[in-house]
CSV table of C-alpha atoms in Angstrom, one decimal:
chain,number,residue,atom,x,y,z
A,1,GLY,CA,24.4,17.1,-41.9
A,2,GLY,CA,21.5,18.6,-39.9
A,3,THR,CA,19.3,18.9,-43.0
A,4,MET,CA,19.9,15.3,-44.0
A,5,GLY,CA,19.2,14.1,-40.4
A,6,ARG,CA,15.8,16.0,-40.5
A,7,ARG,CA,14.9,14.5,-43.8
A,8,ARG,CA,15.7,10.9,-42.7
A,9,GLY,CA,14.2,11.4,-39.3
A,10,PRO,CA,10.5,10.7,-40.0
A,11,ALA,CA,11.5,7.6,-41.9
A,12,VAL,CA,13.4,6.0,-39.1
A,13,VAL,CA,11.2,7.2,-36.2
A,14,ALA,CA,8.7,4.3,-36.6
A,15,ALA,CA,11.5,1.7,-36.9
A,16,ILE,CA,13.3,2.9,-33.8
A,17,TRP,CA,10.1,3.2,-31.8
A,18,ALA,CA,9.1,-0.4,-32.9
A,19,MET,CA,12.5,-1.7,-31.7
A,20,TRP,CA,12.0,0.0,-28.3
A,21,ALA,CA,8.5,-1.4,-28.0
A,22,LEU,CA,9.7,-4.9,-28.7
A,23,GLY,CA,12.4,-4.5,-26.2
A,24,SER,CA,9.8,-3.6,-23.6
A,25,LEU,CA,8.3,-7.0,-24.1
A,26,ARG,CA,11.5,-9.0,-23.5
A,27,HIS,CA,10.9,-11.7,-20.9
A,28,GLY,CA,13.1,-12.2,-17.9
A,29,ALA,CA,14.5,-15.4,-19.3
A,30,GLY,CA,15.7,-13.6,-22.5
A,31,GLU,CA,12.8,-14.6,-24.7
A,32,PHE,CA,10.3,-12.4,-26.4
A,33,MET,CA,6.7,-12.8,-25.5
A,34,PRO,CA,4.2,-12.0,-28.2
A,35,ASN,CA,2.2,-8.8,-27.6
A,36,PRO,CA,-1.5,-9.7,-27.9
A,37,LEU,CA,-2.2,-6.1,-28.9
A,38,GLN,CA,0.3,-5.8,-31.7
A,39,GLY,CA,-1.1,-4.3,-34.9
A,40,GLN,CA,-1.1,-5.6,-38.5
A,41,GLY,CA,-2.2,-4.8,-42.0
A,42,ALA,CA,-2.2,-1.6,-44.0
A,43,PRO,CA,-3.7,1.4,-42.2
A,44,PRO,CA,-6.7,3.2,-43.8
A,45,ARG,CA,-6.1,6.3,-45.9
A,46,GLU,CA,-7.8,8.5,-43.4
A,47,PRO,CA,-7.1,8.0,-39.7
A,48,VAL,CA,-10.0,6.6,-37.7
A,49,ASP,CA,-11.1,6.8,-34.1
A,50,VAL,CA,-10.5,3.7,-32.0
A,51,TYR,CA,-12.9,3.0,-29.1
A,52,PHE,CA,-11.2,1.2,-26.3
A,53,SER,CA,-12.9,-0.9,-23.6
A,54,VAL,CA,-11.3,-2.9,-20.7
A,55,VAL,CA,-13.0,-5.5,-18.5
A,56,LEU,CA,-11.2,-6.8,-15.4
A,57,ASP,CA,-12.1,-10.4,-15.3
A,58,ARG,CA,-9.9,-11.3,-12.3
A,59,LEU,CA,-7.4,-9.5,-10.1
A,60,LEU,CA,-4.8,-12.2,-9.6
A,61,ASN,CA,-2.2,-10.7,-7.3
A,62,VAL,CA,-1.0,-7.4,-5.7
A,63,ASP,CA,2.8,-7.7,-5.1
A,64,GLU,CA,3.4,-5.2,-2.2
A,65,GLN,CA,7.2,-5.9,-2.1
A,66,ASN,CA,7.9,-5.2,-5.7
A,67,TYR,CA,5.1,-2.8,-6.5
A,68,ARG,CA,3.5,-4.9,-9.2
A,69,TRP,CA,0.1,-6.3,-9.9
A,70,GLU,CA,-1.2,-9.1,-12.0
A,71,ALA,CA,-4.7,-9.5,-13.6
A,72,MET,CA,-6.7,-11.2,-16.3
A,73,LEU,CA,-8.1,-8.5,-18.6
A,74,TYR,CA,-10.4,-8.6,-21.6
A,75,VAL,CA,-9.6,-5.8,-24.0
A,76,TYR,CA,-12.1,-4.8,-26.7
A,77,MET,CA,-11.6,-2.3,-29.5
A,78,SER,CA,-13.9,-1.2,-32.4
A,79,TRP,CA,-13.4,1.2,-35.3
A,80,GLU,CA,-14.7,1.9,-38.8
A,81,ASP,CA,-13.1,0.3,-41.8
A,82,PRO,CA,-15.2,-0.1,-45.0
A,83,ARG,CA,-12.4,-2.4,-46.4
A,84,ALA,CA,-12.7,-4.9,-43.6
A,85,LEU,CA,-15.6,-7.1,-44.8
A,86,ASP,CA,-14.2,-7.6,-48.3
A,87,THR,CA,-10.6,-8.1,-47.1
A,88,VAL,CA,-11.7,-10.9,-44.8
A,89,ALA,CA,-14.0,-12.5,-47.4
A,90,ASN,CA,-11.3,-12.5,-50.1
A,91,ARG,CA,-8.6,-13.9,-47.8
A,92,THR,CA,-11.0,-16.6,-46.5
A,93,ALA,CA,-11.7,-17.7,-50.1
A,94,GLU,CA,-8.0,-17.8,-50.9
A,95,VAL,CA,-7.3,-20.0,-47.9
A,96,ARG,CA,-10.2,-22.4,-48.7
A,97,ALA,CA,-8.8,-22.6,-52.2
A,98,GLY,CA,-5.5,-24.0,-50.9
A,99,GLY,CA,-3.7,-21.0,-49.4
A,100,GLU,CA,-2.4,-20.6,-45.8
A,101,CYS,CA,-3.8,-18.4,-43.1
A,102,ALA,CA,-1.5,-16.8,-40.5
A,103,LEU,CA,-4.3,-15.7,-38.2
A,104,ALA,CA,-7.8,-16.9,-37.9
A,105,CYS,CA,-10.5,-14.4,-37.0
A,106,GLN,CA,-11.5,-16.5,-34.0
A,107,SER,CA,-9.1,-18.3,-31.7
A,108,GLU,CA,-11.7,-21.1,-31.2
A,109,TYR,CA,-12.3,-21.6,-34.9
A,110,THR,CA,-9.0,-22.2,-36.6
A,111,SER,CA,-9.9,-25.2,-38.7
A,112,LEU,CA,-10.8,-24.9,-42.3
A,113,PHE,CA,-13.4,-27.6,-41.9
A,114,ASN,CA,-15.4,-25.4,-39.5
A,115,PRO,CA,-18.1,-23.5,-41.5
A,116,VAL,CA,-17.6,-20.3,-39.4
A,117,PHE,CA,-13.8,-20.2,-40.1
A,118,GLN,CA,-12.5,-16.9,-41.4
A,119,CYS,CA,-9.0,-15.6,-42.1
A,120,CYS,CA,-8.1,-12.2,-40.7
A,121,ASP,CA,-4.3,-12.0,-41.3
A,122,SER,CA,-4.8,-9.2,-43.8
A,123,LEU,CA,-7.3,-7.2,-41.7
A,124,TRP,CA,-5.9,-3.9,-40.4
A,125,ARG,CA,-6.0,-3.5,-36.7
A,126,PRO,CA,-4.3,-0.8,-34.6
A,127,GLY,CA,-1.3,-1.7,-32.5
A,128,PHE,CA,-0.9,-0.8,-28.8
A,129,MET,CA,2.0,-1.1,-26.5
A,130,MET,CA,1.7,-1.4,-22.8
A,131,THR,CA,4.0,1.2,-21.4
A,132,ASN,CA,4.3,-0.1,-17.8
A,133,LEU,CA,4.1,-3.8,-18.7
A,134,TYR,CA,6.5,-5.9,-16.6
A,135,GLU,CA,5.8,-9.3,-18.2
A,136,LEU,CA,3.2,-11.4,-20.0
A,137,SER,CA,2.3,-14.7,-18.5
A,138,GLU,CA,3.9,-17.7,-20.1
A,139,SER,CA,0.9,-19.8,-19.0
A,140,MET,CA,-1.6,-17.5,-20.7
A,141,VAL,CA,-4.1,-19.2,-23.0
A,142,LEU,CA,-4.6,-16.5,-25.7
A,143,ARG,CA,-8.2,-16.1,-26.7
A,144,TYR,CA,-9.3,-13.5,-29.2
A,145,GLY,CA,-11.9,-12.7,-31.8
A,146,MET,CA,-12.3,-10.3,-34.7
A,147,VAL,CA,-15.7,-9.5,-36.2
A,148,THR,CA,-16.5,-7.5,-39.4
A,149,THR,CA,-20.0,-6.4,-40.5
A,150,ASP,CA,-21.5,-5.0,-43.7
A,151,LEU,CA,-21.8,-1.7,-41.9
A,152,GLY,CA,-18.1,-1.2,-42.3
A,153,VAL,CA,-17.2,-1.6,-38.7
A,154,VAL,CA,-14.7,-3.9,-36.9
A,155,GLY,CA,-14.7,-5.3,-33.4
A,156,TRP,CA,-11.6,-7.0,-31.9
A,157,TRP,CA,-11.3,-8.5,-28.4
A,158,THR,CA,-8.5,-10.4,-26.8
A,159,THR,CA,-7.5,-11.8,-23.4
A,160,LEU,CA,-4.5,-10.4,-21.6
A,161,LYS,CA,-2.9,-12.0,-18.6
A,162,ALA,CA,-0.2,-9.5,-17.6
A,163,VAL,CA,1.9,-8.1,-14.8
A,164,PHE,CA,2.2,-4.3,-14.6
A,165,TYR,CA,4.4,-2.2,-12.4
A,166,SER,CA,2.7,0.7,-10.7
A,167,PRO,CA,3.4,3.2,-7.8
A,168,MET,CA,1.8,2.3,-4.5
A,169,ASP,CA,1.3,4.2,-1.3
A,170,PHE,CA,1.3,2.3,2.0
A,171,ARG,CA,1.2,5.2,4.5
A,172,GLN,CA,-2.3,4.3,5.6
A,173,PHE,CA,-1.6,0.6,5.9
A,174,PRO,CA,-3.5,-1.5,6.9
A,175,ARG,CA,-6.5,0.6,5.9
A,176,ASP,CA,-5.0,1.6,2.6
A,177,GLU,CA,-6.4,1.8,-0.9
A,178,GLN,CA,-4.3,1.4,-4.0
A,179,GLU,CA,-4.7,2.8,-7.5
A,180,LEU,CA,-3.3,0.2,-9.9
A,181,LEU,CA,-2.3,1.6,-13.3
A,182,ALA,CA,-2.0,0.0,-16.8
A,183,GLU,CA,-1.2,2.2,-19.8
A,184,PHE,CA,-2.1,1.3,-23.4
A,185,ARG,CA,-0.4,3.6,-25.9
A,186,VAL,CA,-0.4,4.0,-29.7
A,187,ALA,CA,3.2,5.0,-30.3
A,188,ASN,CA,3.1,7.0,-33.5
A,189,LEU,CA,-0.2,8.4,-34.6
A,190,ALA,CA,1.1,9.7,-37.9
A,191,ALA,CA,2.0,6.2,-39.1
A,192,SER,CA,-0.6,4.2,-37.2
A,193,GLY,CA,-3.8,5.1,-38.9
A,194,VAL,CA,-5.3,6.1,-35.6
A,195,ARG,CA,-6.7,9.6,-35.1
A,196,SER,CA,-7.5,9.3,-31.4
A,197,VAL,CA,-8.2,6.7,-28.8
A,198,ILE,CA,-11.6,7.1,-27.1
A,199,PRO,CA,-12.3,5.4,-23.7
A,200,SER,CA,-15.5,3.4,-23.8
A,201,LEU,CA,-16.6,0.7,-21.3
A,202,THR,CA,-15.0,-0.5,-18.1
A,203,SER,CA,-16.2,-3.2,-15.7
A,204,THR,CA,-14.9,-5.2,-12.8
A,205,GLU,CA,-16.7,-8.4,-13.6
A,206,PHE,CA,-17.0,-10.6,-16.7
A,207,PHE,CA,-17.0,-14.4,-17.0
A,208,THR,CA,-15.3,-15.3,-13.7
A,209,GLN,CA,-18.0,-14.6,-11.1
A,210,GLY,CA,-19.2,-16.3,-7.9
A,211,PRO,CA,-18.8,-16.0,-4.1
A,212,GLY,CA,-15.4,-15.6,-2.5
A,213,ASP,CA,-12.4,-13.2,-2.6
A,214,VAL,CA,-11.2,-11.8,-5.8
A,215,ALA,CA,-7.6,-11.7,-4.6
A,216,ALA,CA,-6.1,-12.6,-1.2
A,217,GLY,CA,-6.5,-9.6,1.2
A,218,TRP,CA,-7.9,-7.2,-1.5
A,219,SER,CA,-11.3,-6.2,-2.9
A,220,VAL,CA,-11.8,-4.4,-6.2
A,221,ASN,CA,-13.8,-1.2,-5.8
A,222,SER,CA,-13.9,0.3,-9.3
A,223,ILE,CA,-12.2,0.7,-12.6
A,224,ARG,CA,-12.0,3.7,-14.9
A,225,MET,CA,-10.1,5.0,-17.9
A,226,ASP,CA,-8.6,8.3,-18.9
A,227,ALA,CA,-7.5,9.2,-22.4
A,228,PHE,CA,-4.3,11.1,-23.2
A,229,ARG,CA,-2.7,12.6,-26.3
A,230,GLU,CA,0.8,13.8,-25.9
A,231,ALA,CA,4.4,13.7,-27.1
A,232,PRO,CA,6.5,11.5,-24.8
A,233,GLY,CA,9.3,14.1,-24.8
A,234,ASN,CA,7.2,16.1,-22.4
A,235,TYR,CA,8.3,13.8,-19.6
A,236,ILE,CA,12.0,14.2,-20.3
A,237,ARG,CA,13.7,17.2,-18.7
A,238,GLY,CA,16.6,19.0,-20.3
A,239,SER,CA,17.9,18.5,-23.8
A,240,SER,CA,20.3,16.3,-25.7
A,241,VAL,CA,24.0,17.3,-26.2
A,242,ASP,CA,24.7,19.5,-29.2
A,243,GLY,CA,25.9,17.7,-32.3
A,244,GLU,CA,24.0,14.5,-31.8
A,245,PRO,CA,22.6,13.6,-35.2
A,246,PHE,CA,19.3,12.3,-34.1
A,247,PRO,CA,18.8,13.4,-30.4
A,248,LEU,CA,16.3,12.2,-28.0
A,249,LYS,CA,15.4,15.8,-27.2
A,250,ALA,CA,16.0,19.1,-29.0
A,251,ASN,CA,19.6,20.3,-29.6
A,252,ASP,CA,21.4,22.6,-32.1
A,253,LEU,CA,20.7,20.3,-35.1
A,254,TRP,CA,17.0,19.7,-34.1
A,255,PRO,CA,15.9,23.0,-32.4
A,256,ASP,CA,12.3,22.1,-32.9
A,257,GLY,CA,12.5,18.8,-31.1
A,258,GLY,CA,14.2,15.4,-31.4
A,259,PHE,CA,13.1,11.8,-31.5
A,260,THR,CA,10.6,11.9,-28.7
A,261,ASP,CA,9.1,15.3,-29.7
A,262,SER,CA,8.5,14.0,-33.2
A,263,LEU,CA,6.1,11.3,-32.1
A,264,MET,CA,2.6,12.1,-31.0
A,265,ASN,CA,1.2,9.4,-28.8
A,266,ALA,CA,-2.4,8.6,-27.8
A,267,GLY,CA,-3.9,6.0,-25.6
A,268,VAL,CA,-5.7,5.3,-22.3
A,269,THR,CA,-4.6,4.8,-18.7
A,270,VAL,CA,-6.6,2.2,-16.8
A,271,HIS,CA,-7.1,2.9,-13.1
A,272,VAL,CA,-8.1,-0.1,-10.9
A,273,LEU,CA,-9.0,1.0,-7.4
A,274,VAL,CA,-8.6,-1.7,-4.8
A,275,SER,CA,-8.8,-1.7,-1.0
A,276,ARG,CA,-7.3,-3.9,1.6
A,277,PHE,CA,-9.5,-6.1,3.8
A,278,GLY,CA,-9.0,-4.3,7.1
A,279,VAL,CA,-10.5,-7.1,9.3
A,280,TYR,CA,-7.9,-9.6,8.4
A,281,SER,CA,-5.0,-7.1,9.0
A,282,GLY,CA,-6.7,-6.0,12.2
A,283,ILE,CA,-6.8,-9.5,13.7
A,284,THR,CA,-3.3,-10.5,12.6
A,285,ILE,CA,-1.5,-7.3,13.2
A,286,VAL,CA,-3.3,-4.6,15.1
A,287,LEU,CA,-5.0,-6.8,17.7
A,288,PRO,CA,-1.7,-8.5,19.0
A,289,ILE,CA,-0.1,-5.0,19.4
A,290,MET,CA,-3.0,-3.6,21.4
A,291,LEU,CA,-3.3,-6.7,23.6
A,292,VAL,CA,0.4,-6.5,24.6
A,293,THR,CA,0.0,-2.8,25.2
A,294,ALA,CA,-3.2,-3.4,27.3
A,295,LEU,CA,-1.2,-5.7,29.6
A,296,SER,CA,1.1,-2.8,30.5
A,297,PHE,CA,-1.7,-1.1,32.4
A,298,VAL,CA,-1.5,-3.9,34.9
A,299,VAL,CA,1.6,-2.2,36.3
A,300,TYR,CA,-0.5,0.6,37.8
A,301,PHE,CA,-2.5,-1.9,39.9
A,302,VAL,CA,0.5,-3.4,41.5
A,303,SER,CA,1.5,-1.9,44.9
A,304,ALA,CA,4.0,0.9,44.6
A,305,HIS,CA,6.3,-0.8,47.1
A,306,LEU,CA,6.8,-3.7,44.7
A,307,LEU,CA,9.2,-1.9,42.4
A,308,GLU,CA,11.0,-5.0,41.2
A,309,THR,CA,7.7,-6.6,40.2
A,310,ARG,CA,6.5,-3.6,38.3
A,311,LEU,CA,9.8,-3.1,36.4
A,312,THR,CA,9.8,-6.8,35.5
A,313,ILE,CA,6.4,-6.5,33.9
A,314,SER,CA,7.4,-3.4,31.9
A,315,VAL,CA,10.7,-4.9,30.7
A,316,THR,CA,9.0,-8.2,29.8
A,317,LEU,CA,6.4,-6.4,27.7
A,318,VAL,CA,9.0,-4.4,25.9
A,319,LEU,CA,10.8,-7.6,24.9
A,320,THR,CA,7.5,-9.1,23.9
A,321,ILE,CA,6.4,-6.3,21.6
A,322,THR,CA,9.9,-6.2,20.1
A,323,ALA,CA,9.6,-9.9,19.2
A,324,LEU,CA,6.1,-9.2,17.8
A,325,GLN,CA,7.5,-6.4,15.7
A,326,PHE,CA,9.9,-8.8,13.9
A,327,VAL,CA,7.0,-11.2,13.2
A,328,ILE,CA,4.8,-8.4,11.9
A,329,ALA,CA,7.5,-6.9,9.8
A,330,ALA,CA,7.7,-10.1,7.7
A,331,GLY,CA,4.1,-9.5,6.5
A,332,MET,CA,4.4,-5.7,6.0
A,333,PRO,CA,4.6,-4.1,2.6
A,334,ALA,CA,7.9,-2.6,1.5
A,335,SER,CA,7.7,1.1,2.2
A,336,SER,CA,10.1,4.0,2.4
A,337,TYR,CA,7.9,6.0,4.8
A,338,VAL,CA,6.2,5.3,8.1
A,339,THR,CA,3.0,3.3,7.9
A,340,GLY,CA,0.0,3.4,10.2
A,341,VAL,CA,1.1,0.1,11.9
A,342,GLN,CA,4.5,1.5,12.5
A,343,LYS,CA,3.0,4.5,14.1
A,344,LEU,CA,0.9,2.3,16.3
A,345,MET,CA,4.0,0.3,17.2
A,346,VAL,CA,5.9,3.5,18.3
A,347,LEU,CA,2.8,4.5,20.4
A,348,SER,CA,2.8,1.1,22.1
A,349,TYR,CA,6.5,1.2,22.8
A,350,THR,CA,6.1,4.7,24.4
A,351,THR,CA,3.0,3.6,26.4
A,352,ILE,CA,4.8,0.5,27.8
A,353,PHE,CA,8.1,2.3,28.6
A,354,ILE,CA,6.5,5.3,30.3
A,355,GLY,CA,5.4,2.9,33.1
A,356,VAL,CA,9.1,2.7,34.2
A,357,PRO,CA,9.6,6.3,35.3
A,358,GLU,CA,6.1,6.4,36.8
A,359,SER,CA,6.9,3.3,38.9
A,360,LEU,CA,10.1,4.9,40.2
A,361,PHE,CA,8.2,8.0,41.1
A,362,THR,CA,5.4,6.3,43.0
A,363,TYR,CA,7.9,4.0,44.7
A,364,SER,CA,9.9,7.0,46.0
A,365,LEU,CA,6.7,8.7,47.1
A,366,ALA,CA,5.6,5.6,49.1
A,367,LYS,CA,9.0,5.2,50.7
A,368,TRP,CA,9.6,8.8,51.4
A,369,ARG,CA,8.6,8.6,55.1
A,370,GLU,CA,10.9,5.7,55.7
A,371,GLU,CA,13.9,7.3,54.1
A,372,HIS,CA,13.5,10.9,55.3
A,373,GLY,CA,11.5,10.7,58.5
A,374,ALA,CA,12.8,7.6,60.4
A,375,GLY,CA,14.2,9.6,63.3
A,376,THR,CA,11.4,12.0,63.9
A,377,PRO,CA,9.0,9.7,65.8
A,378,LYS,CA,11.6,8.7,68.4
A,379,ALA,CA,12.5,12.3,69.1
A,380,SER,CA,8.9,13.2,69.4
A,381,ALA,CA,8.3,10.4,71.9
A,382,LYS,CA,11.1,11.5,74.2
A,383,ASP,CA,10.0,15.2,74.0
A,384,LEU,CA,6.4,14.2,74.6
A,385,GLY,CA,7.4,12.0,77.6
A,386,ALA,CA,9.6,14.7,79.1
A,387,LYS,CA,6.9,17.3,78.7
A,388,ASP,CA,4.3,15.1,80.3
A,389,LEU,CA,6.7,14.2,83.1
A,390,GLY,CA,7.5,17.8,83.8
A,391,ALA,CA,3.9,18.8,83.8
A,392,SER,CA,3.0,16.0,86.2
A,393,GLY,CA,5.8,17.0,88.6
A,394,ASN,CA,4.8,20.6,88.7
A,395,GLY,CA,1.1,19.8,89.2
A,396,ALA,CA,1.3,16.8,91.5
A,397,GLY,CA,4.0,18.0,93.9
A,398,GLY,CA,6.7,15.4,93.4
A,399,ALA,CA,4.6,12.7,91.8
A,400,SER,CA,7.0,12.9,88.9
A,401,ARG,CA,9.6,11.2,91.0
A,402,ASP,CA,7.5,8.0,90.6
A,403,PRO,CA,9.4,5.9,88.1
A,404,GLN,CA,6.4,3.9,87.0
A,405,SER,CA,4.5,7.1,86.1
A,406,ALA,CA,7.4,8.4,84.1
A,407,LEU,CA,7.7,5.1,82.1
A,408,ARG,CA,4.0,5.1,81.5
A,409,LEU,CA,4.1,8.6,80.1
A,410,VAL,CA,7.1,7.8,77.9
A,411,ALA,CA,5.3,4.7,76.5
A,412,LEU,CA,2.2,6.7,75.8
A,413,GLY,CA,4.3,9.3,73.9
A,414,ALA,CA,6.0,6.6,71.9
A,415,LEU,CA,2.7,5.0,71.1
A,416,SER,CA,1.3,8.3,69.9
A,417,ALA,CA,4.3,8.9,67.7
A,418,GLY,CA,4.1,5.4,66.2
A,419,ARG,CA,0.5,6.0,65.3
A,420,LEU,CA,1.4,9.3,63.7
A,421,ARG,CA,4.1,7.6,61.7
A,422,MET,CA,1.8,4.8,60.6
A,423,GLN,CA,-0.8,7.3,59.6
A,424,SER,CA,1.8,9.2,57.6
A,425,GLU,CA,2.9,6.1,55.8
A,426,ARG,CA,-0.6,5.1,55.0
A,427,SER,CA,-1.3,8.6,53.7
A,428,LEU,CA,1.8,8.3,51.4
A,429,LYS,CA,0.7,4.9,50.2
A,430,ARG,CA,-2.8,6.1,49.5
A,431,LEU,CA,-1.3,9.1,47.6
A,432,ALA,CA,0.9,6.8,45.6
A,433,ARG,CA,-2.1,4.6,44.7
A,434,ILE,CA,-4.2,7.7,43.7
A,435,VAL,CA,-1.3,8.8,41.5
A,436,ASP,CA,-1.2,5.3,39.9
A,437,ARG,CA,-4.9,5.3,39.2
A,438,LEU,CA,-5.0,8.8,37.8
A,439,PHE,CA,-1.9,8.3,35.6
A,440,CYS,CA,-3.3,5.0,34.3
A,441,ALA,CA,-6.7,6.6,33.4
A,442,ALA,CA,-5.0,9.5,31.7
A,443,LEU,CA,-2.5,7.3,29.8
A,444,LEU,CA,-5.3,4.9,28.7
A,445,THR,CA,-7.3,7.8,27.4
A,446,VAL,CA,-4.4,9.3,25.4
A,447,TYR,CA,-3.5,5.8,24.0
A,448,VAL,CA,-7.1,5.1,22.9
A,449,VAL,CA,-7.5,8.5,21.2
A,450,ILE,CA,-4.2,8.4,19.4
A,451,ALA,CA,-4.6,4.8,18.3
A,452,THR,CA,-8.1,5.6,17.0
A,453,LEU,CA,-6.7,8.5,15.0
A,454,ILE,CA,-3.9,6.4,13.5
A,455,MET,CA,-6.3,3.5,12.6
A,456,THR,CA,-8.7,5.9,10.9
A,457,ASN,CA,-5.9,7.5,8.9
A,458,VAL,CA,-6.4,10.9,10.5
A,459,ILE,CA,-2.7,11.1,11.6
């Protein structure tokens, strides 16, 4: 059974892989969308090198919630095929003699009455599948062209309006850059007629040029391609269960590899590097957060005795930034980790809330004399009056018996004690004010430094 499976394996590999590739193009509504890069015709006897170029005509959308991106691409391939010129000429003559053509060489010249019409339905062209394709646009107007020359070379270009899924990293939002991926793969080199896929030209501009944004909130920095040649089984860990007749990976019947290891793939991975417009995000997200946080520093310029006013300001700002957080969250990208804006939000919460314990401390400091030293001035006045009265009696020979002198001395003592109490209270208020100013300056410095580090993606 194992020997028979190995004999039939190469014959069914291409069929199974083709079914999988068609399944990857199934549209969400249950319909198949045609693959503009599907191959056709009989491959050459000797495999050829295919040169692959991609031009990004327009970045249409970056979906931050579903990690997808949409673009209009122009894909161009060229290869050597000495049969091509005669194949196209013979088929064109047959069609003009009354035959039917399934595929014109140019999408713009499909009429037999056009002198430049040619039929390319028998011309061999390599087939590529897009591994991370999500969907092809139903509204896409397919434009393509195939050119053959007497030098035995073929050029094929086509438009491609597609949505790809790609990993994205938003930890540095709103100053993030994303590397959008699109993979083009020849599934089975042995049966495809392709020896290797060679990256050629890339560009971020083509027909659609002019002033204005490419896509809302994003700018395209660069585009590049990397070639690969590998067996897809390298990405699958483990092995298939023993006894499976045609396993996905190696097992006891296929110790040298299964379905995936029997296929050698080649292709290119397109990397489109885009960056977010930081000014827009800064005005709509970062600026409101920092303005609300800046208002919290007003607390430290309110008198320490007005505890209720200071606490009201702090609580109101906490509620304000909480409401602002819900508004900002609606426009934030979906992310499973903390972004830069969320770090800034946590810093702002901490900065606003820390004013509450500081206000309690300065309030207690300013009120300490009233709460702990209220009885001291009166005692001091009596003691001072008694001492002055005794001193007068001893020195003046009975003058202390004068009631008016005694009262006058007691009043002077009380006045001196009151002045001492007022000076003590003023000193405590001044100390509380100094504490407020120093704490405000230190907190503002720390906030600015940490916020700068967050916005510059240092932390």
